[in-house]
Amino acid sequence: MKRFLTTLIIIYAFLFGFGGLAGSISTSKATEVNEKWGSLNSLKNVHSHLMNNGYIVRLEFKYPVSQWMKPLFYKNYMEIDFPAAFVGTAKKSFPLESPIISKVFASQSDRETLRVRFQINLDLKDIENRTKLLQQGRFMIIRFDVVSNEPSFA
C-alpha cells in the first residue's frame, strides 16, 4: 500500500510539475506577442461617407497616426503603407457602397507595416490628382474627388 501511494504521489507531482511549466511557457509567449503588438498602432475600423463632390474613406486607428508613406497608384487600386501599425488579422476586407471605391483591404506587408489598398473604379481617370490625404488625430481621412479642381497632396 505504501509503495502504491508513493508511486501515485510521484506521478501526480510529475504531471503537475510539467503542467505548470507548460502553462508558464505559453503565457510568456503570449506576453511576448502582446508586447510586440502593444507598441504598434492598430487599425480599428473603416468608415465611408458620400459627399456631393466625391467620397471620403476614414481609417480609424487606436492612437493618433504619426506617419504614413506616399500613396502608390496602380491601374485599378491605390496603396498606402503605415509604418508601426497593424491589423488584427492577417487580412481584413471592408466592402464599401461607392461608385468610386468598391473595397478597402488591410493587410500586413511586414511585421510592423500595415498596407491599406483601395480598389478603384476603372472608369476614373487621373485618380492621383483626385486623391487628398488628411490626418486628424486617430483618423486618417482619404478623399476621392469626382471632379479634380484642387491641387494634389503630392
Coordinates of N, CA and C in Angstrom, one line a residue:
M1 N 0.8 -1.2 0.0 CA 0.0 0.0 0.0 C 0.9 1.3 0.0
K2 N 2.0 1.2 0.8 CA 2.9 2.4 0.8 C 3.5 2.6 -0.5
R3 N 3.9 1.6 -1.2 CA 4.5 1.7 -2.5 C 3.5 2.3 -3.5
F4 N 2.3 1.9 -3.4 CA 1.2 2.4 -4.3 C 1.0 3.9 -4.1
L5 N 0.9 4.3 -2.8 CA 0.7 5.7 -2.5 C 1.9 6.6 -3.0
T6 N 3.1 6.0 -2.7 CA 4.4 6.7 -3.1 C 4.4 6.9 -4.6
T7 N 4.1 5.8 -5.4 CA 4.0 5.9 -6.8 C 3.0 6.9 -7.3
L8 N 1.8 6.9 -6.7 CA 0.8 7.8 -7.0 C 1.2 9.3 -6.8
I9 N 1.9 9.5 -5.7 CA 2.4 10.9 -5.4 C 3.4 11.3 -6.4
I10 N 4.3 10.4 -6.7 CA 5.4 10.8 -7.7 C 4.8 11.1 -9.1
I11 N 3.8 10.3 -9.5 CA 3.1 10.5 -10.8 C 2.4 11.9 -10.8
Y12 N 1.7 12.1 -9.7 CA 0.9 13.4 -9.5 C 1.9 14.6 -9.6
A13 N 3.0 14.5 -8.8 CA 4.0 15.6 -8.8 C 4.6 15.8 -10.2
F14 N 4.9 14.7 -10.9 CA 5.5 14.7 -12.2 C 4.5 15.4 -13.2
L15 N 3.3 15.0 -13.2 CA 2.3 15.6 -14.1 C 2.0 17.1 -13.7
F16 N 1.8 17.3 -12.5 CA 1.5 18.7 -12.0 C 2.7 19.6 -12.3
G17 N 3.9 19.2 -12.1 CA 5.1 20.0 -12.4 C 5.3 20.4 -13.8
F18 N 5.1 19.4 -14.7 CA 5.2 19.7 -16.1 C 4.0 20.5 -16.7
G19 N 2.9 20.2 -16.1 CA 1.7 21.0 -16.5 C 1.8 22.5 -16.2
G20 N 2.3 22.8 -15.0 CA 2.6 24.2 -14.6 C 3.7 24.8 -15.4
L21 N 4.7 24.0 -15.7 CA 5.8 24.6 -16.6 C 5.3 24.9 -18.0
A22 N 4.5 24.0 -18.6 CA 4.0 24.2 -19.9 C 3.1 25.4 -19.9
G23 N 2.3 25.6 -18.9 CA 1.4 26.8 -18.8 C 2.2 28.1 -18.7
S24 N 3.3 28.1 -18.0 CA 4.1 29.3 -17.9 C 4.8 29.6 -19.2
I25 N 5.2 28.6 -20.0 CA 5.9 28.9 -21.2 C 4.9 29.5 -22.2
S26 N 3.7 29.0 -22.3 CA 2.7 29.6 -23.2 C 2.3 31.0 -22.8
T27 N 2.2 31.2 -21.5 CA 1.9 32.6 -21.0 C 3.0 33.5 -21.4
S28 N 4.2 33.1 -21.3 CA 5.3 34.1 -21.6 C 5.3 34.4 -23.1
K29 N 5.0 33.4 -24.0 CA 4.9 33.6 -25.4 C 3.8 34.6 -25.7
A30 N 2.6 34.4 -25.1 CA 1.5 35.3 -25.3 C 1.9 36.7 -24.8
T31 N 2.6 36.8 -23.7 CA 3.0 38.2 -23.3 C 4.0 38.8 -24.3
E32 N 4.9 38.0 -24.8 CA 5.8 38.5 -25.8 C 5.1 39.0 -27.0
V33 N 4.1 38.3 -27.5 CA 3.4 38.7 -28.7 C 2.6 40.0 -28.4
N34 N 2.0 40.0 -27.2 CA 1.2 41.2 -26.8 C 2.1 42.4 -26.7
E35 N 3.3 42.2 -26.2 CA 4.3 43.4 -26.1 C 4.7 43.9 -27.5
K36 N 4.9 43.0 -28.5 CA 5.2 43.4 -29.9 C 4.1 44.1 -30.5
W37 N 2.8 43.6 -30.4 CA 1.7 44.3 -31.0 C 1.3 45.6 -30.2
G38 N 1.6 45.5 -28.9 CA 1.2 46.7 -28.0 C 1.9 48.0 -28.4
S39 N 3.1 47.9 -28.9 CA 3.9 49.1 -29.3 C 3.4 49.6 -30.7
L40 N 2.6 48.9 -31.4 CA 2.1 49.3 -32.7 C 0.7 49.9 -32.6
N41 N 0.4 50.7 -33.6 CA -0.9 51.3 -33.7 C -1.9 50.4 -34.5
S42 N -3.0 50.1 -33.9 CA -3.9 49.1 -34.6 C -5.0 49.9 -35.4
L43 N -5.4 49.3 -36.5 CA -6.5 49.8 -37.3 C -7.8 49.3 -36.7
K44 N -8.6 50.1 -36.2 CA -9.8 49.7 -35.6 C -11.0 49.5 -36.5
N45 N -11.2 50.5 -37.4 CA -12.4 50.4 -38.3 C -12.2 51.3 -39.5
V46 N -13.0 51.1 -40.5 CA -13.0 51.9 -41.7 C -14.4 52.4 -41.9
H47 N -14.5 53.8 -42.0 CA -15.8 54.4 -42.2 C -15.8 55.0 -43.6
S48 N -17.0 55.2 -44.2 CA -17.0 55.8 -45.5 C -18.2 56.8 -45.6
H49 N -18.1 57.8 -46.3 CA -19.1 58.8 -46.5 C -19.2 59.3 -47.9
L50 N -20.4 59.4 -48.4 CA -20.6 60.0 -49.8 C -20.8 61.5 -49.6
M51 N -20.1 62.3 -50.4 CA -20.3 63.7 -50.4 C -20.8 64.2 -51.8
N52 N -21.2 65.4 -51.9 CA -21.7 65.9 -53.2 C -20.6 66.0 -54.3
N53 N -19.3 66.2 -53.9 CA -18.2 66.3 -54.9 C -17.2 65.1 -54.8
G54 N -17.6 64.0 -54.1 CA -16.7 62.9 -54.0 C -17.0 61.9 -52.9
Y55 N -16.0 61.3 -52.4 CA -16.2 60.2 -51.5 C -15.1 60.3 -50.4
I56 N -15.4 60.0 -49.2 CA -14.4 60.1 -48.1 C -14.3 58.7 -47.5
V57 N -13.1 58.2 -47.3 CA -12.9 57.0 -46.5 C -12.1 57.4 -45.3
R58 N -12.5 57.0 -44.1 CA -11.9 57.4 -42.9 C -11.4 56.2 -42.2
L59 N -10.1 56.1 -42.0 CA -9.4 55.0 -41.3 C -9.3 55.4 -39.8
E60 N -9.8 54.5 -38.9 CA -9.8 54.8 -37.5 C -8.7 53.9 -36.9
F61 N -7.7 54.6 -36.2 CA -6.7 53.8 -35.5 C -6.9 54.0 -34.0
K62 N -6.1 53.1 -33.3 CA -6.2 53.2 -31.8 C -5.5 54.5 -31.3
Y63 N -4.4 54.9 -31.9 CA -3.7 56.0 -31.4 C -3.6 57.0 -32.6
P64 N -3.2 58.3 -32.3 CA -3.0 59.2 -33.5 C -2.0 58.7 -34.5
V65 N -2.2 58.9 -35.7 CA -1.3 58.4 -36.8 C -0.2 59.4 -36.9
S66 N 1.0 58.9 -36.8 CA 2.2 59.8 -36.8 C 2.9 59.8 -38.1
Q67 N 2.8 58.7 -38.9 CA 3.5 58.6 -40.2 C 2.8 57.7 -41.1
W68 N 3.0 58.0 -42.4 CA 2.5 57.1 -43.5 C 3.3 57.4 -44.7
M69 N 3.3 56.4 -45.6 CA 4.1 56.5 -46.8 C 3.2 57.2 -47.9
K70 N 3.9 57.8 -48.9 CA 3.2 58.4 -50.0 C 2.4 57.3 -50.7
P71 N 1.1 57.6 -51.1 CA 0.3 56.6 -51.8 C 1.0 56.2 -53.1
L72 N 0.8 54.9 -53.5 CA 1.2 54.4 -54.8 C 0.0 54.1 -55.6
F73 N -0.1 54.5 -56.8 CA -1.2 54.4 -57.7 C -1.0 53.3 -58.8
Y74 N -1.9 52.4 -58.9 CA -1.9 51.4 -60.0 C -3.1 51.5 -60.8
K75 N -3.3 50.6 -61.8 CA -4.4 50.7 -62.7 C -5.7 50.8 -62.1
N76 N -6.0 49.8 -61.1 CA -7.3 49.8 -60.5 C -7.3 49.8 -59.0
Y77 N -6.1 50.2 -58.4 CA -6.1 50.3 -56.9 C -5.0 51.3 -56.5
M78 N -5.1 51.7 -55.3 CA -4.2 52.6 -54.7 C -3.7 52.0 -53.3
E79 N -2.5 52.2 -53.0 CA -1.9 51.6 -51.7 C -1.3 52.7 -50.9
I80 N -1.5 52.6 -49.5 CA -0.8 53.4 -48.6 C -0.3 52.5 -47.5
D81 N 1.0 52.7 -47.2 CA 1.6 52.0 -46.1 C 1.7 52.8 -44.8
F82 N 1.4 52.2 -43.7 CA 1.5 52.8 -42.4 C 2.5 52.1 -41.5
P83 N 3.8 52.7 -41.4 CA 4.7 52.0 -40.5 C 4.3 52.0 -39.1
A84 N 4.7 51.1 -38.3 CA 4.4 50.9 -36.9 C 2.9 50.8 -36.6
A85 N 2.2 50.1 -37.5 CA 0.8 49.8 -37.4 C 0.5 48.4 -37.8
F86 N -0.7 47.9 -37.4 CA -1.1 46.6 -37.7 C -2.6 46.4 -37.8
V87 N -3.1 45.4 -38.4 CA -4.5 45.0 -38.4 C -4.6 43.7 -37.7
G88 N -5.6 43.4 -36.9 CA -5.7 42.3 -36.0 C -5.6 40.9 -36.7
T89 N -6.1 40.8 -37.9 CA -6.0 39.5 -38.6 C -5.0 39.7 -39.7
A90 N -4.6 38.6 -40.4 CA -3.6 38.7 -41.5 C -4.2 39.6 -42.6
K91 N -5.4 39.5 -43.0 CA -6.0 40.3 -44.0 C -7.5 40.7 -43.5
K92 N -7.9 41.9 -43.8 CA -9.2 42.3 -43.5 C -9.8 43.1 -44.7
S93 N -11.0 42.8 -45.0 CA -11.7 43.5 -46.1 C -12.8 44.3 -45.6
F94 N -13.0 45.5 -46.2 CA -14.1 46.4 -45.8 C -14.9 46.7 -47.1
P95 N -16.0 46.1 -47.4 CA -16.7 46.4 -48.6 C -17.4 47.8 -48.4
L96 N -17.4 48.6 -49.5 CA -18.0 49.9 -49.4 C -19.0 50.0 -50.6
E97 N -20.0 50.8 -50.3 CA -21.0 51.1 -51.4 C -20.7 52.4 -51.9
S98 N -19.9 52.5 -53.0 CA -19.5 53.7 -53.5 C -19.3 53.5 -55.0
P99 N -19.6 54.6 -55.8 CA -19.2 54.5 -57.3 C -17.7 54.6 -57.5
I100 N -17.0 55.1 -56.5 CA -15.6 55.3 -56.7 C -14.7 54.2 -56.2
I101 N -15.0 53.8 -54.9 CA -14.2 52.8 -54.2 C -15.1 51.6 -54.0
S102 N -14.7 50.4 -54.4 CA -15.5 49.2 -54.2 C -15.2 48.5 -52.9
K103 N -13.9 48.4 -52.6 CA -13.4 47.7 -51.4 C -12.2 48.3 -50.8
V104 N -12.0 48.2 -49.5 CA -10.8 48.5 -48.9 C -10.2 47.3 -48.2
F105 N -8.9 47.0 -48.5 CA -8.3 45.8 -48.0 C -7.1 46.3 -47.1
A106 N -7.1 45.7 -45.9 CA -6.0 46.0 -44.9 C -5.2 44.7 -44.7
S107 N -3.9 44.8 -44.8 CA -3.1 43.6 -44.6 C -1.7 44.0 -44.0
Q108 N -1.0 43.0 -43.5 CA 0.4 43.3 -43.0 C 1.4 43.1 -44.2
S109 N 2.1 44.1 -44.6 CA 3.1 43.9 -45.6 C 4.4 43.4 -45.0
D110 N 4.6 43.7 -43.7 CA 5.7 43.0 -43.0 C 5.2 43.1 -41.5
R111 N 6.1 42.7 -40.6 CA 5.8 42.6 -39.2 C 5.3 43.9 -38.6
E112 N 5.8 45.0 -39.1 CA 5.4 46.3 -38.5 C 4.9 47.3 -39.4
T113 N 4.4 46.9 -40.6 CA 3.8 47.8 -41.6 C 2.5 47.4 -42.0
L114 N 1.5 48.2 -41.9 CA 0.1 48.0 -42.3 C 0.0 48.6 -43.7
R115 N -0.5 47.8 -44.7 CA -0.8 48.2 -46.0 C -2.3 48.3 -46.2
V116 N -2.8 49.4 -46.7 CA -4.2 49.6 -47.0 C -4.3 49.8 -48.5
R117 N -5.2 49.0 -49.1 CA -5.4 49.0 -50.5 C -6.8 49.4 -50.8
F118 N -7.0 50.4 -51.7 CA -8.3 50.9 -52.1 C -8.5 50.4 -53.5
Q119 N -9.6 49.6 -53.7 CA -9.9 49.1 -55.1 C -10.8 50.2 -55.7
I120 N -10.2 50.8 -56.8 CA -10.8 51.9 -57.5 C -11.6 51.5 -58.8
N121 N -12.7 52.2 -59.0 CA -13.4 52.0 -60.2 C -12.6 52.3 -61.5
L122 N -12.6 51.4 -62.4 CA -11.7 51.5 -63.6 C -12.1 52.7 -64.5
D123 N -13.3 53.2 -64.4 CA -13.7 54.4 -65.2 C -13.1 55.7 -64.8
L124 N -12.6 55.8 -63.6 CA -12.0 57.0 -63.2 C -10.6 57.3 -63.8
K125 N -10.4 58.5 -64.3 CA -9.2 58.9 -64.9 C -8.5 59.9 -63.9
D126 N -7.2 60.0 -64.0 CA -6.4 60.9 -63.2 C -6.7 60.9 -61.7
I127 N -6.7 59.6 -61.2 CA -7.0 59.5 -59.8 C -6.0 60.1 -58.8
E128 N -4.7 60.2 -59.3 CA -3.7 60.8 -58.5 C -4.0 62.2 -58.1
N129 N -4.6 63.0 -59.0 CA -4.9 64.4 -58.8 C -6.2 64.5 -58.1
R130 N -7.0 63.4 -58.0 CA -8.3 63.5 -57.3 C -8.2 63.0 -55.9
T131 N -7.1 62.5 -55.4 CA -6.9 62.0 -54.1 C -6.3 62.9 -53.1
K132 N -6.9 63.1 -52.0 CA -6.3 64.0 -50.9 C -6.2 63.3 -49.6
L133 N -5.2 63.5 -48.9 CA -5.0 62.8 -47.6 C -4.9 63.9 -46.5
L134 N -5.6 63.5 -45.3 CA -5.6 64.4 -44.2 C -5.6 63.6 -42.9
Q135 N -4.7 64.0 -42.0 CA -4.7 63.3 -40.7 C -5.3 64.1 -39.6
Q136 N -6.2 63.6 -38.9 CA -6.9 64.3 -37.8 C -6.9 63.3 -36.5
G137 N -5.9 63.5 -35.7 CA -5.8 62.7 -34.5 C -5.7 61.2 -34.8
R138 N -6.6 60.4 -34.3 CA -6.6 58.9 -34.6 C -7.2 58.6 -36.0
F139 N -7.6 59.5 -36.7 CA -8.2 59.3 -38.0 C -7.3 59.7 -39.2
M140 N -7.3 58.8 -40.2 CA -6.6 59.2 -41.5 C -7.8 59.3 -42.5
I141 N -7.9 60.5 -43.1 CA -9.0 60.7 -44.0 C -8.5 60.8 -45.4
I142 N -9.1 60.0 -46.3 CA -8.7 59.9 -47.7 C -9.9 60.4 -48.5
R143 N -9.7 61.4 -49.2 CA -10.9 62.0 -50.0 C -10.6 61.7 -51.5
F144 N -11.6 61.2 -52.2 CA -11.5 60.9 -53.6 C -12.6 61.9 -54.3
D145 N -12.1 62.8 -55.0 CA -12.9 63.8 -55.7 C -13.5 63.3 -57.0
V146 N -14.7 63.6 -57.3 CA -15.3 63.3 -58.5 C -14.8 64.1 -59.6
V147 N -14.6 65.4 -59.3 CA -14.1 66.4 -60.3 C -12.8 66.9 -59.7
S148 N -11.7 66.8 -60.5 CA -10.4 67.3 -60.0 C -10.2 68.8 -60.3
N149 N -10.4 69.6 -59.2 CA -10.2 71.0 -59.4 C -9.3 71.6 -58.4
E150 N -8.8 70.8 -57.4 CA -7.8 71.3 -56.4 C -6.5 70.7 -56.7
P151 N -5.4 71.3 -56.2 CA -4.1 70.7 -56.3 C -4.0 69.4 -55.5
S152 N -3.2 68.5 -56.0 CA -3.0 67.2 -55.3 C -2.1 67.4 -54.0
F153 N -2.1 66.4 -53.2 CA -1.3 66.4 -52.0 C 0.2 66.2 -52.3
A154 N 0.5 65.6 -53.4 CA 1.9 65.3 -53.8 C 2.6 66.5 -54.2

